[in-house]
């Protein structure tokens, strides 16, 4: 994809996308690479990461992998030290890593709650803090946190995910509050109902499938690659005066009753 407007170019920039061996993270990683970025893929499964990296390199993209657990503070610190040692400054951070756990709140165990909050929210704090430590002295950085439609709306059985995604929205605003003066823009994307492995249980459920199609003005599920435009926008010079915002990419679901 060649871009005719340099405003949206990511040439010369390095992007770290957490949870990017598959799903939305992988789609965003491919999209940022398509806009010219060097991409660092992240996940905990090294094999899956290498596989995703290989496929991207086959498309001619510059790709590296950094396998680390985004919920493990020491592992995150060590990963950024490796990136420092490799002289690989991260210009763009996409905090995408996340899991889903569908269960009635009344039955939820403490360990289940903590696992979702740690993976979907605390990880963005750990990785965001380490990235910002390097972005601040450089006076430049783009942070794109992946929220959700659930950053604003709830539905039964996804309470920890929803609480975490609500937290992502306000963490994004907090990052803007503290880091904007250093030339960092921190924004979020709120995906709607997207066709991902995580949502397999929903897309294969006829009732839920028809609810999504009826409730979404676009009358369809979103495709992961349909997040690329918003990601490139928020990762590029085109958004230099945008801060602390969340952009819902949801077929209009959040705009209507
Ligand atoms: C669910 C879905 C949502 C998704 C959706 C909105 O169970 O309701 O998993 O939580 O995240 O794509 O972002
Ligand atoms: Ca070192």
PDB file of C-alpha atoms and ligand atoms in Angstrom:
ATOM      1  CA  UNK A   1       0.000   0.000   0.000  1.00  0.00           C
ATOM      2  CA  UNK A   2       1.768   3.213  -1.080  1.00  0.00           C
ATOM      3  CA  UNK A   3       0.605   6.365   0.641  1.00  0.00           C
ATOM      4  CA  UNK A   4       0.311   9.541  -1.395  1.00  0.00           C
ATOM      5  CA  UNK A   5       0.193  11.709   1.696  1.00  0.00           C
ATOM      6  CA  UNK A   6       3.427  11.795   3.768  1.00  0.00           C
ATOM      7  CA  UNK A   7       1.249  12.900   6.718  1.00  0.00           C
ATOM      8  CA  UNK A   8       0.215   9.250   7.095  1.00  0.00           C
ATOM      9  CA  UNK A   9       3.642   7.781   6.411  1.00  0.00           C
ATOM     10  CA  UNK A  10       5.368   5.731   9.119  1.00  0.00           C
ATOM     11  CA  UNK A  11       8.649   5.464   7.166  1.00  0.00           C
ATOM     12  CA  UNK A  12      11.644   5.433   9.510  1.00  0.00           C
ATOM     13  CA  UNK A  13       9.518   4.656  12.557  1.00  0.00           C
ATOM     14  CA  UNK A  14       9.614   1.530  14.755  1.00  0.00           C
ATOM     15  CA  UNK A  15       6.354   0.200  16.176  1.00  0.00           C
ATOM     16  CA  UNK A  16       5.939  -2.318  19.002  1.00  0.00           C
ATOM     17  CA  UNK A  17       2.545  -4.047  18.935  1.00  0.00           C
ATOM     18  CA  UNK A  18       1.756  -6.207  21.964  1.00  0.00           C
ATOM     19  CA  UNK A  19      -0.229  -9.389  21.452  1.00  0.00           C
ATOM     20  CA  UNK A  20       0.457  -9.232  17.711  1.00  0.00           C
ATOM     21  CA  UNK A  21       0.983 -12.844  16.605  1.00  0.00           C
ATOM     22  CA  UNK A  22      -2.702 -13.079  15.670  1.00  0.00           C
ATOM     23  CA  UNK A  23      -6.092 -11.326  15.715  1.00  0.00           C
ATOM     24  CA  UNK A  24      -6.410  -7.559  15.880  1.00  0.00           C
ATOM     25  CA  UNK A  25      -2.768  -7.142  16.933  1.00  0.00           C
ATOM     26  CA  UNK A  26      -1.476  -8.990  13.887  1.00  0.00           C
ATOM     27  CA  UNK A  27      -3.799  -7.058  11.558  1.00  0.00           C
ATOM     28  CA  UNK A  28      -2.619  -3.756  13.061  1.00  0.00           C
ATOM     29  CA  UNK A  29       1.048  -4.828  12.832  1.00  0.00           C
ATOM     30  CA  UNK A  30       0.637  -5.647   9.132  1.00  0.00           C
ATOM     31  CA  UNK A  31      -1.137  -2.335   8.577  1.00  0.00           C
ATOM     32  CA  UNK A  32       1.580  -0.284  10.291  1.00  0.00           C
ATOM     33  CA  UNK A  33       4.224  -2.133   8.269  1.00  0.00           C
ATOM     34  CA  UNK A  34       2.228  -1.341   5.126  1.00  0.00           C
ATOM     35  CA  UNK A  35       2.504   2.350   6.054  1.00  0.00           C
ATOM     36  CA  UNK A  36       6.293   1.999   6.246  1.00  0.00           C
ATOM     37  CA  UNK A  37       6.994   1.165   9.898  1.00  0.00           C
ATOM     38  CA  UNK A  38       9.525  -1.386  11.108  1.00  0.00           C
ATOM     39  CA  UNK A  39       7.422  -3.616  13.374  1.00  0.00           C
ATOM     40  CA  UNK A  40       8.361  -5.460  16.561  1.00  0.00           C
ATOM     41  CA  UNK A  41       5.869  -8.260  17.184  1.00  0.00           C
ATOM     42  CA  UNK A  42       5.158  -9.363  20.742  1.00  0.00           C
ATOM     43  CA  UNK A  43       3.501 -12.324  22.379  1.00  0.00           C
ATOM     44  CA  UNK A  44       4.357 -15.091  24.810  1.00  0.00           C
ATOM     45  CA  UNK A  45       4.490 -17.901  22.244  1.00  0.00           C
ATOM     46  CA  UNK A  46       7.830 -17.613  20.411  1.00  0.00           C
ATOM     47  CA  UNK A  47       6.845 -20.156  17.741  1.00  0.00           C
ATOM     48  CA  UNK A  48       3.613 -18.341  16.900  1.00  0.00           C
ATOM     49  CA  UNK A  49       5.535 -15.047  16.817  1.00  0.00           C
ATOM     50  CA  UNK A  50       8.174 -16.401  14.420  1.00  0.00           C
ATOM     51  CA  UNK A  51       5.419 -17.780  12.193  1.00  0.00           C
ATOM     52  CA  UNK A  52       3.661 -14.396  12.044  1.00  0.00           C
ATOM     53  CA  UNK A  53       6.984 -12.618  11.488  1.00  0.00           C
ATOM     54  CA  UNK A  54       7.860 -14.987   8.645  1.00  0.00           C
ATOM     55  CA  UNK A  55       4.585 -14.300   6.896  1.00  0.00           C
ATOM     56  CA  UNK A  56       5.120 -10.544   7.214  1.00  0.00           C
ATOM     57  CA  UNK A  57       8.729 -10.775   5.961  1.00  0.00           C
ATOM     58  CA  UNK A  58       7.440 -12.737   2.970  1.00  0.00           C
ATOM     59  CA  UNK A  59       5.404  -9.611   2.188  1.00  0.00           C
ATOM     60  CA  UNK A  60       8.635  -7.573   2.291  1.00  0.00           C
ATOM     61  CA  UNK A  61       8.040  -6.009   5.695  1.00  0.00           C
ATOM     62  CA  UNK A  62      10.829  -5.257   8.233  1.00  0.00           C
ATOM     63  CA  UNK A  63       9.827  -7.333  11.261  1.00  0.00           C
ATOM     64  CA  UNK A  64      11.418  -8.325  14.575  1.00  0.00           C
ATOM     65  CA  UNK A  65      10.026 -10.301  17.481  1.00  0.00           C
ATOM     66  CA  UNK A  66      10.212  -9.700  21.216  1.00  0.00           C
ATOM     67  CA  UNK A  67       8.652 -12.542  23.177  1.00  0.00           C
ATOM     68  CA  UNK A  68       7.690 -11.430  26.665  1.00  0.00           C
ATOM     69  CA  UNK A  69       4.707 -11.655  29.014  1.00  0.00           C
ATOM     70  CA  UNK A  70       3.142  -8.179  29.197  1.00  0.00           C
ATOM     71  CA  UNK A  71       1.722  -8.984  32.656  1.00  0.00           C
ATOM     72  CA  UNK A  72       5.230  -9.626  34.076  1.00  0.00           C
ATOM     73  CA  UNK A  73       6.779  -6.285  35.055  1.00  0.00           C
ATOM     74  CA  UNK A  74      10.340  -7.643  35.189  1.00  0.00           C
ATOM     75  CA  UNK A  75       9.925  -9.222  31.751  1.00  0.00           C
ATOM     76  CA  UNK A  76       8.659  -5.922  30.325  1.00  0.00           C
ATOM     77  CA  UNK A  77      11.585  -3.987  31.848  1.00  0.00           C
ATOM     78  CA  UNK A  78      14.056  -6.558  30.501  1.00  0.00           C
ATOM     79  CA  UNK A  79      12.510  -6.426  27.022  1.00  0.00           C
ATOM     80  CA  UNK A  80      12.926  -2.658  26.842  1.00  0.00           C
ATOM     81  CA  UNK A  81      16.527  -3.005  28.028  1.00  0.00           C
ATOM     82  CA  UNK A  82      17.100  -5.457  25.171  1.00  0.00           C
ATOM     83  CA  UNK A  83      15.597  -2.924  22.781  1.00  0.00           C
ATOM     84  CA  UNK A  84      17.885  -0.214  24.269  1.00  0.00           C
ATOM     85  CA  UNK A  85      20.906  -2.473  23.813  1.00  0.00           C
ATOM     86  CA  UNK A  86      19.879  -3.177  20.229  1.00  0.00           C
ATOM     87  CA  UNK A  87      19.547   0.569  19.734  1.00  0.00           C
ATOM     88  CA  UNK A  88      15.941  -0.053  18.659  1.00  0.00           C
ATOM     89  CA  UNK A  89      13.962   2.954  19.979  1.00  0.00           C
ATOM     90  CA  UNK A  90      10.204   2.412  19.970  1.00  0.00           C
ATOM     91  CA  UNK A  91       8.504   5.381  18.289  1.00  0.00           C
ATOM     92  CA  UNK A  92       5.009   3.850  18.245  1.00  0.00           C
ATOM     93  CA  UNK A  93       3.522   1.601  20.913  1.00  0.00           C
ATOM     94  CA  UNK A  94       0.263  -0.262  20.335  1.00  0.00           C
ATOM     95  CA  UNK A  95      -1.010  -1.755  23.605  1.00  0.00           C
ATOM     96  CA  UNK A  96      -3.210  -4.453  22.124  1.00  0.00           C
ATOM     97  CA  UNK A  97      -2.624  -7.541  24.295  1.00  0.00           C
ATOM     98  CA  UNK A  98      -5.836  -8.801  25.870  1.00  0.00           C
ATOM     99  CA  UNK A  99      -7.932 -11.799  26.725  1.00  0.00           C
ATOM    100  CA  UNK A 100     -11.655 -12.373  27.108  1.00  0.00           C
ATOM    101  CA  UNK A 101     -13.372 -14.440  29.848  1.00  0.00           C
ATOM    102  CA  UNK A 102     -17.138 -14.725  29.646  1.00  0.00           C
ATOM    103  CA  UNK A 103     -18.724 -15.696  32.989  1.00  0.00           C
ATOM    104  CA  UNK A 104     -21.415 -14.271  35.324  1.00  0.00           C
ATOM    105  CA  UNK A 105     -19.825 -11.815  37.770  1.00  0.00           C
ATOM    106  CA  UNK A 106     -21.436 -13.613  40.729  1.00  0.00           C
ATOM    107  CA  UNK A 107     -19.463 -16.762  39.856  1.00  0.00           C
ATOM    108  CA  UNK A 108     -16.184 -15.063  38.963  1.00  0.00           C
ATOM    109  CA  UNK A 109     -13.105 -16.118  40.949  1.00  0.00           C
ATOM    110  CA  UNK A 110     -10.527 -13.601  42.210  1.00  0.00           C
ATOM    111  CA  UNK A 111      -7.824 -15.261  40.097  1.00  0.00           C
ATOM    112  CA  UNK A 112     -10.001 -14.949  36.943  1.00  0.00           C
ATOM    113  CA  UNK A 113     -10.690 -11.267  37.663  1.00  0.00           C
ATOM    114  CA  UNK A 114      -7.002 -10.526  38.252  1.00  0.00           C
ATOM    115  CA  UNK A 115      -5.906 -12.409  35.109  1.00  0.00           C
ATOM    116  CA  UNK A 116      -8.185 -10.315  32.871  1.00  0.00           C
ATOM    117  CA  UNK A 117      -7.348  -7.008  34.573  1.00  0.00           C
ATOM    118  CA  UNK A 118      -3.609  -7.793  34.487  1.00  0.00           C
ATOM    119  CA  UNK A 119      -3.602  -8.819  30.817  1.00  0.00           C
ATOM    120  CA  UNK A 120      -5.959  -6.161  29.468  1.00  0.00           C
ATOM    121  CA  UNK A 121      -5.140  -3.133  31.652  1.00  0.00           C
ATOM    122  CA  UNK A 122      -2.083  -3.448  33.906  1.00  0.00           C
ATOM    123  CA  UNK A 123      -0.033  -4.565  30.896  1.00  0.00           C
ATOM    124  CA  UNK A 124      -0.720  -1.222  29.195  1.00  0.00           C
ATOM    125  CA  UNK A 125       0.630   0.513  32.301  1.00  0.00           C
ATOM    126  CA  UNK A 126       3.811  -1.618  32.416  1.00  0.00           C
ATOM    127  CA  UNK A 127       4.566  -1.388  28.680  1.00  0.00           C
ATOM    128  CA  UNK A 128       3.394   2.229  28.418  1.00  0.00           C
ATOM    129  CA  UNK A 129       5.584   3.307  31.331  1.00  0.00           C
ATOM    130  CA  UNK A 130       8.700   1.643  29.900  1.00  0.00           C
ATOM    131  CA  UNK A 131       8.043   3.092  26.443  1.00  0.00           C
ATOM    132  CA  UNK A 132       7.388   6.589  27.833  1.00  0.00           C
ATOM    133  CA  UNK A 133      10.635   6.511  29.849  1.00  0.00           C
ATOM    134  CA  UNK A 134      12.406   6.435  26.474  1.00  0.00           C
ATOM    135  CA  UNK A 135       9.960   8.653  24.523  1.00  0.00           C
ATOM    136  CA  UNK A 136      10.085  11.562  27.005  1.00  0.00           C
ATOM    137  CA  UNK A 137      13.803  12.360  26.560  1.00  0.00           C
ATOM    138  CA  UNK A 138      13.386  12.007  22.787  1.00  0.00           C
ATOM    139  CA  UNK A 139      10.427  14.407  22.818  1.00  0.00           C
ATOM    140  CA  UNK A 140       8.460  12.083  20.557  1.00  0.00           C
ATOM    141  CA  UNK A 141       6.101   9.129  20.876  1.00  0.00           C
ATOM    142  CA  UNK A 142       2.811   7.685  19.691  1.00  0.00           C
ATOM    143  CA  UNK A 143       0.860   5.456  22.067  1.00  0.00           C
ATOM    144  CA  UNK A 144      -2.239   3.699  20.741  1.00  0.00           C
ATOM    145  CA  UNK A 145      -4.137   1.737  23.386  1.00  0.00           C
ATOM    146  CA  UNK A 146      -6.677  -0.803  22.170  1.00  0.00           C
ATOM    147  CA  UNK A 147      -9.868  -0.266  24.127  1.00  0.00           C
ATOM    148  CA  UNK A 148     -13.202  -1.596  23.027  1.00  0.00           C
ATOM    149  CA  UNK A 149     -16.871  -0.784  22.560  1.00  0.00           C
ATOM    150  CA  UNK A 150     -16.809  -2.033  26.163  1.00  0.00           C
ATOM    151  CA  UNK A 151     -14.776   1.042  27.102  1.00  0.00           C
ATOM    152  CA  UNK A 152     -18.199   2.728  27.133  1.00  0.00           C
ATOM    153  CA  UNK A 153     -20.864   0.003  27.263  1.00  0.00           C
ATOM    154  CA  UNK A 154     -21.477  -3.144  29.297  1.00  0.00           C
ATOM    155  CA  UNK A 155     -23.304  -6.352  28.666  1.00  0.00           C
ATOM    156  CA  UNK A 156     -23.785  -9.376  30.951  1.00  0.00           C
ATOM    157  CA  UNK A 157     -20.925 -11.907  31.479  1.00  0.00           C
ATOM    158  CA  UNK A 158     -17.929  -9.785  30.431  1.00  0.00           C
ATOM    159  CA  UNK A 159     -17.420  -7.663  33.578  1.00  0.00           C
ATOM    160  CA  UNK A 160     -13.629  -7.955  34.031  1.00  0.00           C
ATOM    161  CA  UNK A 161     -13.008  -7.318  30.326  1.00  0.00           C
ATOM    162  CA  UNK A 162     -15.380  -4.315  30.429  1.00  0.00           C
ATOM    163  CA  UNK A 163     -13.854  -2.900  33.617  1.00  0.00           C
ATOM    164  CA  UNK A 164     -10.382  -3.275  32.074  1.00  0.00           C
ATOM    165  CA  UNK A 165     -11.414  -1.643  28.792  1.00  0.00           C
ATOM    166  CA  UNK A 166     -13.079   1.200  30.690  1.00  0.00           C
ATOM    167  CA  UNK A 167      -9.789   1.552  32.501  1.00  0.00           C
ATOM    168  CA  UNK A 168      -7.920   1.641  29.182  1.00  0.00           C
ATOM    169  CA  UNK A 169      -9.997   4.680  28.155  1.00  0.00           C
ATOM    170  CA  UNK A 170      -9.098   6.640  31.312  1.00  0.00           C
ATOM    171  CA  UNK A 171      -5.501   5.357  31.392  1.00  0.00           C
ATOM    172  CA  UNK A 172      -5.200   6.789  27.869  1.00  0.00           C
ATOM    173  CA  UNK A 173      -6.491  10.133  29.127  1.00  0.00           C
ATOM    174  CA  UNK A 174      -4.059   9.937  32.062  1.00  0.00           C
ATOM    175  CA  UNK A 175      -1.141   9.252  29.730  1.00  0.00           C
ATOM    176  CA  UNK A 176      -2.171  12.316  27.688  1.00  0.00           C
ATOM    177  CA  UNK A 177      -2.445  14.386  30.870  1.00  0.00           C
ATOM    178  CA  UNK A 178       1.097  13.545  31.956  1.00  0.00           C
ATOM    179  CA  UNK A 179       3.001  12.955  28.704  1.00  0.00           C
ATOM    180  CA  UNK A 180       1.533  15.295  26.054  1.00  0.00           C
ATOM    181  CA  UNK A 181       3.892  18.092  27.043  1.00  0.00           C
ATOM    182  CA  UNK A 182       6.809  15.879  26.030  1.00  0.00           C
ATOM    183  CA  UNK A 183       5.590  15.489  22.469  1.00  0.00           C
ATOM    184  CA  UNK A 184       3.832  12.183  23.091  1.00  0.00           C
ATOM    185  CA  UNK A 185       0.314  11.577  21.778  1.00  0.00           C
ATOM    186  CA  UNK A 186      -1.622   8.861  23.636  1.00  0.00           C
ATOM    187  CA  UNK A 187      -4.940   7.828  22.117  1.00  0.00           C
ATOM    188  CA  UNK A 188      -7.143   4.739  21.950  1.00  0.00           C
ATOM    189  CA  UNK A 189      -9.122   2.733  19.442  1.00  0.00           C
ATOM    190  CA  UNK A 190     -12.420   1.155  20.483  1.00  0.00           C
ATOM    191  CA  UNK A 191     -13.107  -1.818  18.214  1.00  0.00           C
ATOM    192  CA  UNK A 192     -16.699  -2.956  17.959  1.00  0.00           C
ATOM    193  CA  UNK A 193     -17.758  -6.529  17.273  1.00  0.00           C
ATOM    194  CA  UNK A 194     -14.895  -7.832  15.133  1.00  0.00           C
ATOM    195  CA  UNK A 195     -14.400 -11.185  13.419  1.00  0.00           C
ATOM    196  CA  UNK A 196     -11.589 -12.564  15.610  1.00  0.00           C
ATOM    197  CA  UNK A 197     -10.745 -15.916  17.260  1.00  0.00           C
ATOM    198  CA  UNK A 198     -11.620 -14.275  20.590  1.00  0.00           C
ATOM    199  CA  UNK A 199     -15.175 -13.779  19.359  1.00  0.00           C
ATOM    200  CA  UNK A 200     -15.561 -17.255  17.813  1.00  0.00           C
ATOM    201  CA  UNK A 201     -18.104 -18.246  20.484  1.00  0.00           C
ATOM    202  CA  UNK A 202     -20.211 -15.233  19.469  1.00  0.00           C
ATOM    203  CA  UNK A 203     -19.989 -15.367  15.689  1.00  0.00           C
ATOM    204  CA  UNK A 204     -20.944 -19.060  15.791  1.00  0.00           C
ATOM    205  CA  UNK A 205     -23.985 -18.303  17.987  1.00  0.00           C
ATOM    206  CA  UNK A 206     -26.946 -17.509  15.678  1.00  0.00           C
ATOM    207  CA  UNK A 207     -28.773 -15.429  18.292  1.00  0.00           C
ATOM    208  CA  UNK A 208     -25.706 -13.328  19.101  1.00  0.00           C
ATOM    209  CA  UNK A 209     -24.813 -13.022  15.433  1.00  0.00           C
ATOM    210  CA  UNK A 210     -28.254 -11.633  14.591  1.00  0.00           C
ATOM    211  CA  UNK A 211     -28.158  -9.329  17.630  1.00  0.00           C
ATOM    212  CA  UNK A 212     -24.838  -7.822  16.445  1.00  0.00           C
ATOM    213  CA  UNK A 213     -26.153  -7.392  12.899  1.00  0.00           C
ATOM    214  CA  UNK A 214     -29.404  -5.831  14.152  1.00  0.00           C
ATOM    215  CA  UNK A 215     -27.699  -3.549  16.678  1.00  0.00           C
ATOM    216  CA  UNK A 216     -24.956  -2.336  14.309  1.00  0.00           C
ATOM    217  CA  UNK A 217     -25.965   0.347  11.762  1.00  0.00           C
ATOM    218  CA  UNK A 218     -23.525  -1.238   9.282  1.00  0.00           C
ATOM    219  CA  UNK A 219     -25.455  -4.519   9.778  1.00  0.00           C
ATOM    220  CA  UNK A 220     -22.279  -6.610   9.907  1.00  0.00           C
ATOM    221  CA  UNK A 221     -19.300  -7.634  12.042  1.00  0.00           C
ATOM    222  CA  UNK A 222     -16.050  -5.723  11.547  1.00  0.00           C
ATOM    223  CA  UNK A 223     -12.970  -7.190   9.897  1.00  0.00           C
ATOM    224  CA  UNK A 224      -9.658  -6.883  11.802  1.00  0.00           C
ATOM    225  CA  UNK A 225      -8.020  -5.058   8.904  1.00  0.00           C
ATOM    226  CA  UNK A 226     -10.708  -2.370   9.222  1.00  0.00           C
ATOM    227  CA  UNK A 227      -8.815  -1.094  12.287  1.00  0.00           C
ATOM    228  CA  UNK A 228      -5.707  -0.321  10.223  1.00  0.00           C
ATOM    229  CA  UNK A 229      -6.840   3.134   9.086  1.00  0.00           C
ATOM    230  CA  UNK A 230      -7.466   4.329  12.634  1.00  0.00           C
ATOM    231  CA  UNK A 231      -4.184   2.772  13.808  1.00  0.00           C
ATOM    232  CA  UNK A 232      -2.118   4.403  11.035  1.00  0.00           C
ATOM    233  CA  UNK A 233      -3.854   7.735  11.696  1.00  0.00           C
ATOM    234  CA  UNK A 234      -3.118   7.627  15.440  1.00  0.00           C
ATOM    235  CA  UNK A 235       0.449   6.367  14.835  1.00  0.00           C
ATOM    236  CA  UNK A 236       1.283   9.083  12.269  1.00  0.00           C
ATOM    237  CA  UNK A 237       1.907  12.831  12.037  1.00  0.00           C
ATOM    238  CA  UNK A 238      -1.733  13.147  10.978  1.00  0.00           C
ATOM    239  CA  UNK A 239      -2.695  12.964  14.673  1.00  0.00           C
ATOM    240  CA  UNK A 240      -0.006  15.232  16.173  1.00  0.00           C
ATOM    241  CA  UNK A 241      -2.654  17.449  17.787  1.00  0.00           C
ATOM    242  CA  UNK A 242      -4.957  14.601  18.857  1.00  0.00           C
ATOM    243  CA  UNK A 243      -4.522  13.508  22.502  1.00  0.00           C
ATOM    244  CA  UNK A 244      -6.393  11.406  25.029  1.00  0.00           C
ATOM    245  CA  UNK A 245      -9.116  10.436  22.589  1.00  0.00           C
ATOM    246  CA  UNK A 246     -10.797   7.121  21.848  1.00  0.00           C
ATOM    247  CA  UNK A 247     -11.905   6.432  18.286  1.00  0.00           C
ATOM    248  CA  UNK A 248     -14.657   3.816  18.060  1.00  0.00           C
ATOM    249  CA  UNK A 249     -14.363   1.599  14.986  1.00  0.00           C
ATOM    250  CA  UNK A 250     -17.636  -0.238  15.453  1.00  0.00           C
ATOM    251  CA  UNK A 251     -19.846   0.168  12.390  1.00  0.00           C
ATOM    252  CA  UNK A 252     -21.757   2.874  14.272  1.00  0.00           C
ATOM    253  CA  UNK A 253     -22.897   0.710  17.178  1.00  0.00           C
ATOM    254  CA  UNK A 254     -21.853   3.267  19.819  1.00  0.00           C
ATOM    255  CA  UNK A 255     -23.681   6.073  17.974  1.00  0.00           C
ATOM    256  CA  UNK A 256     -27.219   4.683  18.095  1.00  0.00           C
ATOM    257  CA  UNK A 257     -29.786   3.209  20.518  1.00  0.00           C
TER     258      UNK A 257
HETATM  259  C1  LIG B   1     -18.109  -9.797  23.989  1.00  0.00           C
HETATM  260  C2  LIG B   1     -17.014  -9.437  23.012  1.00  0.00           C
HETATM  261  C3  LIG B   1     -16.632  -7.978  23.162  1.00  0.00           C
HETATM  262  C4  LIG B   1     -15.590  -7.671  22.126  1.00  0.00           C
HETATM  263  C5  LIG B   1     -16.214  -6.814  21.105  1.00  0.00           C
HETATM  264  C6  LIG B   1     -16.287  -5.352  21.544  1.00  0.00           C
HETATM  265  O1  LIG B   1     -18.063 -10.903  24.535  1.00  0.00           O
HETATM  266  O2  LIG B   1     -19.003  -8.943  24.163  1.00  0.00           O
HETATM  267  O3  LIG B   1     -15.857 -10.248  23.243  1.00  0.00           O
HETATM  268  O4  LIG B   1     -16.192  -7.771  24.478  1.00  0.00           O
HETATM  269  O5  LIG B   1     -14.480  -7.095  22.683  1.00  0.00           O
HETATM  270  O6  LIG B   1     -15.483  -6.919  19.926  1.00  0.00           O
HETATM  271  O7  LIG B   1     -15.002  -4.784  21.501  1.00  0.00           O
HETATM  272 CA1  LIG B   2      21.399  -3.109  29.034  1.00  0.00          CA
END
